Short mmCIF file of C-alpha atoms and ligand atoms in Angstrom, two decimals:
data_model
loop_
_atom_site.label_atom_id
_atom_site.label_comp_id
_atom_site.label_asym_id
_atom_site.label_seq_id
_atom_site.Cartn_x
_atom_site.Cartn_y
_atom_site.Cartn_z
CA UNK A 27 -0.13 13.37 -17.48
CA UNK A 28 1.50 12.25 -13.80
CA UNK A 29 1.49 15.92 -13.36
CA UNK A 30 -1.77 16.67 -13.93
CA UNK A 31 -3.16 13.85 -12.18
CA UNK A 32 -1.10 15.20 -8.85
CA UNK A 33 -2.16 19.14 -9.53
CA UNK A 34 -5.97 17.56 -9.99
CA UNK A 35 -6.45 14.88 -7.53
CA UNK A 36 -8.12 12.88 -9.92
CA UNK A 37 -8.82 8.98 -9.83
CA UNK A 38 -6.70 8.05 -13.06
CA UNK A 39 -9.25 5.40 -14.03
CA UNK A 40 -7.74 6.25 -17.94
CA UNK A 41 -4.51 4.55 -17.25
CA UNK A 42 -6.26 1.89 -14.26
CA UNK A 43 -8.47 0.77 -17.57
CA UNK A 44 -4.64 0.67 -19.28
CA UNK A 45 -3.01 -1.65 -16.84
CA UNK A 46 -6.09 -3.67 -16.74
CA UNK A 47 -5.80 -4.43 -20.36
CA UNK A 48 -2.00 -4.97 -19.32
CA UNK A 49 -3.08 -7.93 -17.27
CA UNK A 50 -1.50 -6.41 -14.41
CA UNK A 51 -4.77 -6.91 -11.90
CA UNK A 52 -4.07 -10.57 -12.42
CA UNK A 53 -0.37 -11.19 -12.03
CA UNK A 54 -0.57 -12.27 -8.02
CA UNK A 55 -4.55 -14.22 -8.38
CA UNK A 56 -4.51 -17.55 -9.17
CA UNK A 57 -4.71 -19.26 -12.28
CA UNK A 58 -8.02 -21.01 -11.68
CA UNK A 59 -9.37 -17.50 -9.91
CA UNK A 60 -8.60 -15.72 -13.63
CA UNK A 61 -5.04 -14.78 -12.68
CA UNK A 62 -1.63 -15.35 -13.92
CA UNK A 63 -0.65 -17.56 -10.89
CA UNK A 64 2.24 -15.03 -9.92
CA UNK A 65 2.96 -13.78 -6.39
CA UNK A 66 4.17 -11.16 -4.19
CA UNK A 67 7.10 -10.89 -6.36
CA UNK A 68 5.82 -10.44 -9.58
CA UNK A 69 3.26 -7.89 -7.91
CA UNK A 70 6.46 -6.29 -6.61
CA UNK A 71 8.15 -6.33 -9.69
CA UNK A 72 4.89 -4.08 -11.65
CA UNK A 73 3.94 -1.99 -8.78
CA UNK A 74 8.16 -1.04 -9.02
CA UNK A 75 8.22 -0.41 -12.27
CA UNK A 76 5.00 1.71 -12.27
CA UNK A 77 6.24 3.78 -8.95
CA UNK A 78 9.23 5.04 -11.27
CA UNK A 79 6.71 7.04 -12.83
CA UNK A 80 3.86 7.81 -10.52
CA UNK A 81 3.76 6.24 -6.42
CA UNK A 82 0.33 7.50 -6.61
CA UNK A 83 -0.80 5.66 -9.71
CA UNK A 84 1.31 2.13 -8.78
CA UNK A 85 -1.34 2.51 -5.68
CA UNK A 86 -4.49 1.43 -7.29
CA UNK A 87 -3.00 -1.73 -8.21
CA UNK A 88 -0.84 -1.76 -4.75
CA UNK A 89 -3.81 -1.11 -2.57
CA UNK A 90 -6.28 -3.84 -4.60
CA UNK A 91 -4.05 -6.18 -3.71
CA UNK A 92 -3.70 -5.06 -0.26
CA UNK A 93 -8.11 -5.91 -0.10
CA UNK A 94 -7.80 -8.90 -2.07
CA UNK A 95 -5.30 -10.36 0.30
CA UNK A 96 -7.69 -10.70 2.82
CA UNK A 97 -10.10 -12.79 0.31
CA UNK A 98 -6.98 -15.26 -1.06
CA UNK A 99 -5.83 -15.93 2.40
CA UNK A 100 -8.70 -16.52 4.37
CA UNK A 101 -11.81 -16.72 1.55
CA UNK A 102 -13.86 -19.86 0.73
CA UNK A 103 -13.88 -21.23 -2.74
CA UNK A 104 -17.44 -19.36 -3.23
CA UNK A 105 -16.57 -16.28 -2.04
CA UNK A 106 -13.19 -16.57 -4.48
CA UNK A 107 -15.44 -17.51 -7.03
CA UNK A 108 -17.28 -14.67 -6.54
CA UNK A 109 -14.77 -11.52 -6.46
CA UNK A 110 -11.43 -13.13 -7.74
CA UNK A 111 -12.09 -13.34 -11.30
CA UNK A 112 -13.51 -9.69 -11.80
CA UNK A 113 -10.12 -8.21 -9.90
CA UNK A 114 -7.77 -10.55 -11.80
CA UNK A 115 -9.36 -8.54 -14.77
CA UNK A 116 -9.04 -5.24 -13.50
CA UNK A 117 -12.77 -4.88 -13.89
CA UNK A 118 -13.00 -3.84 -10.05
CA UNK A 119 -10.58 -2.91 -7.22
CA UNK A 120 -10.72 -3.51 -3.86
CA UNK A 121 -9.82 -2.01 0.00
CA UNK A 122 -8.73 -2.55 3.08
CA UNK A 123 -10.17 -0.97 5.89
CA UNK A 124 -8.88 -1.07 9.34
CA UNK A 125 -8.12 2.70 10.66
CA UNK A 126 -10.92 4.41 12.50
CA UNK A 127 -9.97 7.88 13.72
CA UNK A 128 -8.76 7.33 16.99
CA UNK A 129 -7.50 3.60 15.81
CA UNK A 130 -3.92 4.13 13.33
CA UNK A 131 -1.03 2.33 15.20
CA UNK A 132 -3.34 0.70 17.49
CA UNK A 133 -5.79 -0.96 15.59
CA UNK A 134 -7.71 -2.71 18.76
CA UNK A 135 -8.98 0.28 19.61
CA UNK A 136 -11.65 0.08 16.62
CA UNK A 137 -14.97 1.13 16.83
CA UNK A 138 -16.90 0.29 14.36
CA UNK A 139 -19.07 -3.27 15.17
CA UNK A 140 -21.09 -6.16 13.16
CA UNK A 141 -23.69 -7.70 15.28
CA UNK A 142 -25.03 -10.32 13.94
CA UNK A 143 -28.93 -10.32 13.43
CA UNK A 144 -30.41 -13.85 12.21
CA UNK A 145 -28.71 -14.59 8.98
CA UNK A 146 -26.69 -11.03 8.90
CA UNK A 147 -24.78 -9.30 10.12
CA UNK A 148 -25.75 -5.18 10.57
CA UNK A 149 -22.08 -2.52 10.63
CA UNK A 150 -22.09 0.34 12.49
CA UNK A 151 -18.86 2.50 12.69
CA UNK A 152 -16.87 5.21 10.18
CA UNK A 153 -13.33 3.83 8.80
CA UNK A 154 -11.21 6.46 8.02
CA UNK A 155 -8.16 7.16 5.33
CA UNK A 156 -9.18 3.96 2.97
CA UNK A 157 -7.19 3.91 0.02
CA UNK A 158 -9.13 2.93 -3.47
CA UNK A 159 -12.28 4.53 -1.20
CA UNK A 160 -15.32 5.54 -3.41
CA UNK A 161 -13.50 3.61 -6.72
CA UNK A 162 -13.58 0.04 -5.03
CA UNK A 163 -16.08 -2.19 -5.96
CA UNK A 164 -15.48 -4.48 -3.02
CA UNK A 165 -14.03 -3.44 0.78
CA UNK A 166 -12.36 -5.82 3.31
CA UNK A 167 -13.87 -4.14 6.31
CA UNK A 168 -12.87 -5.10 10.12
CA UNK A 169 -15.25 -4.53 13.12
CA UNK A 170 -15.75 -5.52 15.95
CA UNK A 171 -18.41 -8.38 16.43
CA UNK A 172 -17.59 -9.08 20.36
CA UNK A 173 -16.60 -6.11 21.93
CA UNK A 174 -15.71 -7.70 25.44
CA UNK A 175 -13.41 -10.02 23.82
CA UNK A 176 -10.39 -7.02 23.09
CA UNK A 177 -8.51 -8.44 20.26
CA UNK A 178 -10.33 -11.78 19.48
CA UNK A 179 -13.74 -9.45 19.18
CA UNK A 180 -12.67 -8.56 15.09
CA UNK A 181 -14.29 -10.11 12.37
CA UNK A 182 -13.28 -9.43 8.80
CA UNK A 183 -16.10 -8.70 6.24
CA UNK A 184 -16.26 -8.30 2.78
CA UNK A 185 -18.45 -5.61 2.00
CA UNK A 186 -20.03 -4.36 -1.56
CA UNK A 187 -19.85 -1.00 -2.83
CA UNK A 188 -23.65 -0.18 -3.19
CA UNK A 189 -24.90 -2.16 -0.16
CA UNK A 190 -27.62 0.23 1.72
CA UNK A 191 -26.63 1.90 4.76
CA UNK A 192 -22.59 1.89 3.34
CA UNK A 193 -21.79 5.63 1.89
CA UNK A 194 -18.32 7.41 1.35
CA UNK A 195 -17.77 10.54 3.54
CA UNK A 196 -14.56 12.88 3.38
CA UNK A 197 -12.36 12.63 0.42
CA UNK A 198 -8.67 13.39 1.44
CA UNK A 199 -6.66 16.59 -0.10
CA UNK A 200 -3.26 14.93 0.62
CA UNK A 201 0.74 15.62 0.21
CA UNK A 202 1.43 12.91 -2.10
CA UNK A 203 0.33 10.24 -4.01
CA UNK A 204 -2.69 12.75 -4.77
CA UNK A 205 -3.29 10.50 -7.84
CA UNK A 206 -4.74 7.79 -5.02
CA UNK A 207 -7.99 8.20 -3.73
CA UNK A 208 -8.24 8.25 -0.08
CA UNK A 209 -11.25 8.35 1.63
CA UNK A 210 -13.74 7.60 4.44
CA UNK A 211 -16.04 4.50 4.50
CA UNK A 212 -19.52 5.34 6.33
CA UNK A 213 -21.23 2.04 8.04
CA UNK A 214 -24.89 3.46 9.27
CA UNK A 215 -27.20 0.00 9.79
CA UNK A 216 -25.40 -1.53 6.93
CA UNK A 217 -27.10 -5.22 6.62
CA UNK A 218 -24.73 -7.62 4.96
CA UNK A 219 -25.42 -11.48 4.47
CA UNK A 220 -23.60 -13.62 6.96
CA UNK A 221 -21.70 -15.70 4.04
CA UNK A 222 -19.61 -12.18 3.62
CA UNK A 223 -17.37 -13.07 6.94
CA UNK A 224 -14.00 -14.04 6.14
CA UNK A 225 -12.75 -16.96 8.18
CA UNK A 226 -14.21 -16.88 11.53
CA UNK A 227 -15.83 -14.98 14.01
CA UNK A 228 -12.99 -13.55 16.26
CA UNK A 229 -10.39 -13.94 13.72
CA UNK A 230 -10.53 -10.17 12.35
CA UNK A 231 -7.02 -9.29 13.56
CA UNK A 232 -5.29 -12.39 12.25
CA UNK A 233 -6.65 -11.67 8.89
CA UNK A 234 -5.37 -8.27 9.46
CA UNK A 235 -1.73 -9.49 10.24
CA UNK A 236 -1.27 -11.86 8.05
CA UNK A 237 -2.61 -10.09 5.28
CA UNK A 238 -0.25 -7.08 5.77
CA UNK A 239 2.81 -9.07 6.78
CA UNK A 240 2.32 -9.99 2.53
CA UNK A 241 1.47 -6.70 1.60
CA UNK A 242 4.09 -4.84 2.92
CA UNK A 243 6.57 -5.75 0.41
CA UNK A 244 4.61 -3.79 -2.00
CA UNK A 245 4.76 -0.84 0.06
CA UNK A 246 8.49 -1.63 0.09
CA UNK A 247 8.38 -1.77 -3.97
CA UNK A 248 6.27 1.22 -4.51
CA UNK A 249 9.04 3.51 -2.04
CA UNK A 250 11.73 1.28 -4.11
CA UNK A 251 10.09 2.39 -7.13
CA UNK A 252 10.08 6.00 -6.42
CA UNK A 253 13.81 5.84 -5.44
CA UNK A 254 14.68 4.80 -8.49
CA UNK A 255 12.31 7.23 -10.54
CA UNK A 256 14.35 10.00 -8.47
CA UNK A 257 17.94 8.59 -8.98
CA UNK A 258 17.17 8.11 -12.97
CA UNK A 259 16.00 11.95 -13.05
CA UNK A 260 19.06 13.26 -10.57
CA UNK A 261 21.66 11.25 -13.12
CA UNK A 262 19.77 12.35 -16.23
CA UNK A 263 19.79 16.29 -15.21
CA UNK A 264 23.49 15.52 -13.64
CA UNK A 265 24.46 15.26 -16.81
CA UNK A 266 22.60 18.14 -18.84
CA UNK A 267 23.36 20.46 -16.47
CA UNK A 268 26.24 22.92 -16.90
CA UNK A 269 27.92 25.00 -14.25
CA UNK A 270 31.55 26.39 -13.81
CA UNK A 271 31.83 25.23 -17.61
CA UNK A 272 30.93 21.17 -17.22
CA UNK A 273 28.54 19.28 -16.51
CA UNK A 274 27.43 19.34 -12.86
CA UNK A 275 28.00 15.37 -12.42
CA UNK A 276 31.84 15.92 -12.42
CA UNK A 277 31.92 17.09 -9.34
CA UNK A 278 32.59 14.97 -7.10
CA UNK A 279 30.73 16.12 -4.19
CA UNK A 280 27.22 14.85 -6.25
CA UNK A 281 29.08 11.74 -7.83
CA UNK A 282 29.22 10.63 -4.44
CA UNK A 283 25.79 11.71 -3.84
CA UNK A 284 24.39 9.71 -6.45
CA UNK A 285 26.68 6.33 -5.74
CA UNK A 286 25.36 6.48 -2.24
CA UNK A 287 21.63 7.01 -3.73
CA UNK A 288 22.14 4.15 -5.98
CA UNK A 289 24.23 1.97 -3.13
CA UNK A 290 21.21 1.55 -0.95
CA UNK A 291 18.17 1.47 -3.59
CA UNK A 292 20.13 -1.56 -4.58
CA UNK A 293 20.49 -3.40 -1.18
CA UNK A 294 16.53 -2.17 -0.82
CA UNK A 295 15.92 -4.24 -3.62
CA UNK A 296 17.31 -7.25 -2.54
CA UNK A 297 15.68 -6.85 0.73
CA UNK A 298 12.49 -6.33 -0.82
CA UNK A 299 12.37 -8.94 -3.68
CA UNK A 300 14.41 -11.38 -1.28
CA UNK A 301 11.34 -11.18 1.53
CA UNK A 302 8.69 -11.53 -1.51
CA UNK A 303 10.44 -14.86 -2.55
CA UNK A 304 10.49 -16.00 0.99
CA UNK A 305 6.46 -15.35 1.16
CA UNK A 306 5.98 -16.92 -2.17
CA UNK A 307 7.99 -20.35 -0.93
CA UNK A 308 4.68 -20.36 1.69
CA UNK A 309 7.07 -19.62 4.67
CA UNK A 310 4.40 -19.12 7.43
CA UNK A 311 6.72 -16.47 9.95
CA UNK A 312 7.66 -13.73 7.66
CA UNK A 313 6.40 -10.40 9.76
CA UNK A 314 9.53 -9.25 10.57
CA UNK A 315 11.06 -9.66 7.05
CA UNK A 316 8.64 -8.22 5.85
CA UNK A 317 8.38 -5.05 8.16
CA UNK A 318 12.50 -4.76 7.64
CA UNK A 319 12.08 -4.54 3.58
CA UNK A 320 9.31 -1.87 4.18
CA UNK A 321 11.23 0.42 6.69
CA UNK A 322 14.05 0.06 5.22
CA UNK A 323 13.07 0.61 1.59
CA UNK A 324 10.62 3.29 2.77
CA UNK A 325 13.77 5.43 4.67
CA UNK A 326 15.81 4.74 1.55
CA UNK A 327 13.19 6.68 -0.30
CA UNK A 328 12.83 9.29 1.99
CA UNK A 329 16.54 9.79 1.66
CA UNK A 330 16.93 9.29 -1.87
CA UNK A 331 14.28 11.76 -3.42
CA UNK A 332 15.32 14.04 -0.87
CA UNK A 333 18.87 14.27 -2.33
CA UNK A 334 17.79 14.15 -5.93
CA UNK A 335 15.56 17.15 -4.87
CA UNK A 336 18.88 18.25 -3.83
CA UNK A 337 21.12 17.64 -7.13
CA UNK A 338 18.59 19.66 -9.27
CA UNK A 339 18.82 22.59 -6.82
CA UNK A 340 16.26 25.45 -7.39
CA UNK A 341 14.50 23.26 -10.39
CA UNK A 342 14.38 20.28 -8.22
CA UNK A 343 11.37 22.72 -6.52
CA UNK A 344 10.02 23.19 -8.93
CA UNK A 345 6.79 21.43 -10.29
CA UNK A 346 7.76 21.65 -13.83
CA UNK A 347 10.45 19.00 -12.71
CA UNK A 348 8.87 15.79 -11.20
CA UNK A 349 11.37 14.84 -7.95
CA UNK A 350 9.61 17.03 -5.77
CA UNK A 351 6.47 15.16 -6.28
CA UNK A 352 8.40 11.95 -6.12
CA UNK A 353 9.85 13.62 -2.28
CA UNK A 354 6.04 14.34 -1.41
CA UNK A 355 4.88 10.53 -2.56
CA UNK A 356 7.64 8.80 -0.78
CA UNK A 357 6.65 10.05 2.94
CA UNK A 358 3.99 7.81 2.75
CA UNK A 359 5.46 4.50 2.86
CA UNK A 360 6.73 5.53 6.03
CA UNK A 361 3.45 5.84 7.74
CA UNK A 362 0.98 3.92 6.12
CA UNK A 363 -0.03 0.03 6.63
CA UNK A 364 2.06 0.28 10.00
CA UNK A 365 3.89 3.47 10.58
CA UNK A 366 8.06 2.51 10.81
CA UNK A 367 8.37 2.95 14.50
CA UNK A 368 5.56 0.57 14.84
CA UNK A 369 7.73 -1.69 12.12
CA UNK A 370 10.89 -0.87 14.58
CA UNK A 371 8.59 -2.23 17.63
CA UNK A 372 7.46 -5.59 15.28
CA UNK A 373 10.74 -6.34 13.94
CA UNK A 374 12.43 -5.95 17.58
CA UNK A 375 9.51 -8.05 19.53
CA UNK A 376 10.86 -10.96 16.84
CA UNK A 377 14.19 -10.37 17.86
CA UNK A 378 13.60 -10.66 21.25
CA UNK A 379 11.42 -13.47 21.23
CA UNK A 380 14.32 -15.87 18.53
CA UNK A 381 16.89 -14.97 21.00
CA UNK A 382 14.71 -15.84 23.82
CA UNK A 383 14.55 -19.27 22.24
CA UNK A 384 18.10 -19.69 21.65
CA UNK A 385 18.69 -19.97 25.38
C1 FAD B 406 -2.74 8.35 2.52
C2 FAD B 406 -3.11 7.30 3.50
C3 FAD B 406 -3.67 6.11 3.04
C4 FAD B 406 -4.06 5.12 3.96
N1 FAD B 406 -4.68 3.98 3.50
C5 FAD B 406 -5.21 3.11 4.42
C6 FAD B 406 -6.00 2.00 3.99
O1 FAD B 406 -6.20 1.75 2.79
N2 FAD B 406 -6.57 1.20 4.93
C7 FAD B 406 -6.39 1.42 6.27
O2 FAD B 406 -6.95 0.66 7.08
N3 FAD B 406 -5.62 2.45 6.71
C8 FAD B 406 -5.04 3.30 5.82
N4 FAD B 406 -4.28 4.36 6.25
C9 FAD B 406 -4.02 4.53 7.68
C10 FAD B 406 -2.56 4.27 8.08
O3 FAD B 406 -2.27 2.90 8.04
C11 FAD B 406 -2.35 4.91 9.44
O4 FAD B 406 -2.29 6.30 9.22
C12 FAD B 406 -1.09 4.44 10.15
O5 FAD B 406 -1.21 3.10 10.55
C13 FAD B 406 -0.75 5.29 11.38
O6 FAD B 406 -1.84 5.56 12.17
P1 FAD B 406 -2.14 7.08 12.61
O7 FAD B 406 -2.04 7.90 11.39
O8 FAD B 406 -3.41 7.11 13.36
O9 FAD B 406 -0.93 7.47 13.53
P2 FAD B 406 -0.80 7.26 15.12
O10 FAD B 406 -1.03 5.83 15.44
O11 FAD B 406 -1.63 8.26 15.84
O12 FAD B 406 0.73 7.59 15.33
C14 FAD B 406 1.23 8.91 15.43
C15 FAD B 406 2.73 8.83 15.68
O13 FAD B 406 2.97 8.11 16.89
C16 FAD B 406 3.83 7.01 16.65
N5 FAD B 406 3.45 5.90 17.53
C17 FAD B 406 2.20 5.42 17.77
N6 FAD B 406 2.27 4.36 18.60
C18 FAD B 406 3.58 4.16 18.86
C19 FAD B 406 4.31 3.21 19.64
N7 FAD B 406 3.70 2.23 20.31
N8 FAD B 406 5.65 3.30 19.67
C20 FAD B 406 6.32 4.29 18.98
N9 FAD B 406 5.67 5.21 18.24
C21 FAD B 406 4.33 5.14 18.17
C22 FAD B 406 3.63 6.67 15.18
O14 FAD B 406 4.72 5.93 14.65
C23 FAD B 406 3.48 8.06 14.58
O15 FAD B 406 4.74 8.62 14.38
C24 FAD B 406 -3.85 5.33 5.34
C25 FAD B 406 -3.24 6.52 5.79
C26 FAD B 406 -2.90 7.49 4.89
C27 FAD B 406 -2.29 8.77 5.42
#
């Protein structure tokens, strides 16, 4: 099934409509939004457990979160009202959209603008590589409403699948996670009622920030979840397979492999679950925590499916074996929602600036 979905590049709505009925849409919304009143732990915790089998799949759930962040941070009680309950039930997903084409790292350079017109405001601009694009039913969009203004120009929008003058261009054909959809969000003279701004005027980058200093964790759990996948697959055929007459995890050349595989996907975890506890307490300064858990979990996984691609030798390369998908979904977590050098640059600006203080 994982397989196919990764040969295909299909949207695996099948199993989406599965973990809906699982409750799993719900475990990080509010109780009185629908939810189960959980937070970026217990979203951790199920978008881990589902990256064992598929980091592609774990996504859809992931990367709803990711554009319902946006809405639970900075949303009125109306505009809650309105989306939460229908994502807490898995009935829709959402998205995030930030990167333009020649916007990635540096996401001031966006293009794409909302001028307001009367009671609306009217999007212009193509955002580019949106996760969930095409299968969302509702997009966190940013743009810039001031121009002049350089960073405090960005509003954040919610915007509905459906609403004239918003279309879906390019669909990607991607490495990994080929079981996400990722795709480009077209904005030509797209009216949208001025009750769909998030926050303020101004404040599109803040909503940005904060919303992925508490999603990155769950690009932490997704790489932590594919590490693991690997290691349980390198340790299962370690111990099947026979050469020089035993079984190939006597030697110890791999046993040490493997304890350093499992050595670090274990401190990754307590990195990652210890930063989603410190978000879920309501500590306010938590962006370099939570860019540590995601590079660091993220390299882990790089490392570790890499080396279980490794312990299965020629049928590790193999597609009838799945670590060599699990090697082509981890690369991801190392670029996407802030690639790790730019994680490097946040976490080291934080150093500077606490020891700065301490003089
Ligand atoms: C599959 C996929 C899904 C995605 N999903 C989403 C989504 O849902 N929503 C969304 O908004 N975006 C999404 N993105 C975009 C993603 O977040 C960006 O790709 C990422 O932030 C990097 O931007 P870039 O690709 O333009 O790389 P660039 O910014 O062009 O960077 C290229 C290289 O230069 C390095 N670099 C750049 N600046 C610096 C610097 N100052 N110091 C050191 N090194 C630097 C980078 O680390 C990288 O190695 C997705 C991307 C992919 C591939």
């Amino acid at each position: 099934m994982v397989a196919k979905y990764d040969e295909e590049q299909t949207f695996p709505w099948d199993i989406v409509k599965v973990m809906a009925e699982s409750d799993l849409f719900g475990i990080y919304i509010e109780e009185k939004y629908g939810g189960f009143g959980g937070g970026v732990l217990e979203l951790c915790l199920a978008v881990e457990e589902l990256s064992k089998i598929c980091g592609g799949i774990s996504l859809s759930l992931a990367a709803t979160a990711l554009g319902a962040f946006p809405l639970i941070l900075f949303g009125s009680d109306e505009q809650k009202q309105k989306y939460l309950p229908r994502l807490a039930a898995g009935e829709i997903l959402a998205a995030f959209a930030l990167t333009e084409a020649n916007a990635g790292s540096d996401a001031g350079g966006i293009q794409t603008t909302a001028k307001k017109d009367g009671d609306h405001y009217v999007l212009n601009g193509t955002k580019q590589w949106i996760t969930n694009g095409g299968e969302a039913e509702i997009y966190t969009v940013i743009a810039k409403t001031d121009p002049t203004k350089g960073s405090r120009g960005a509003s954040a929008f919610l915007v509905d699948k459906g609403t004239p003058g918003f279309d879906f261009g390019k669909k990607e054909n991607k490495l990994g996670i080929r079981a996400s959809v990722t795709r480009e969000l077209v904005f030509e003279d797209c009216r949208i009622p001025k009750e769909n701004l998030l926050g303020r005027e101004g404040m599109g980058f803040i909503v940005a920030m904060k919303t992925v200093d508490k999603s990155r964790p769950g690009v932490a759990a997704q790489a932590l979840g594919i590490a693991q996948g690997a290691l349980d697959e390198a340790v299962r055929y370690a111990r099947e397979r026979v050469q020089f007459g035993k079984p190939i995890i006597s030697f110890q050349g791999l046993q040490f492999m493997l304890a350093d595989m499992a050595i670090e996907i274990e401190a990754a975890r307590s990195l990652v679950y210890q930063t989603a506890r410190m978000i879920d307490s309501g500590c306010k300064k938590v962006a370099k925590e939570s860019a540590m858990c995601k590079v660091f979990a993220s390299d882990v996984a790089m490392k570790v499916t890499v080396n279980a691609v490794q312990i299965l030798g020629g049928y590790g390369y193999m597609k009838e074996y799945p670590v060599e998908k699990m090697m082509r979904d981890a690369k991801i977590t190392q670029i996407y929602e802030g690639t790790n050098e730019i994680q490097r640059g946040v976490i080291a600006g934080n150093l500077i600036k606490e020891y700065a203080a301490k003089k």
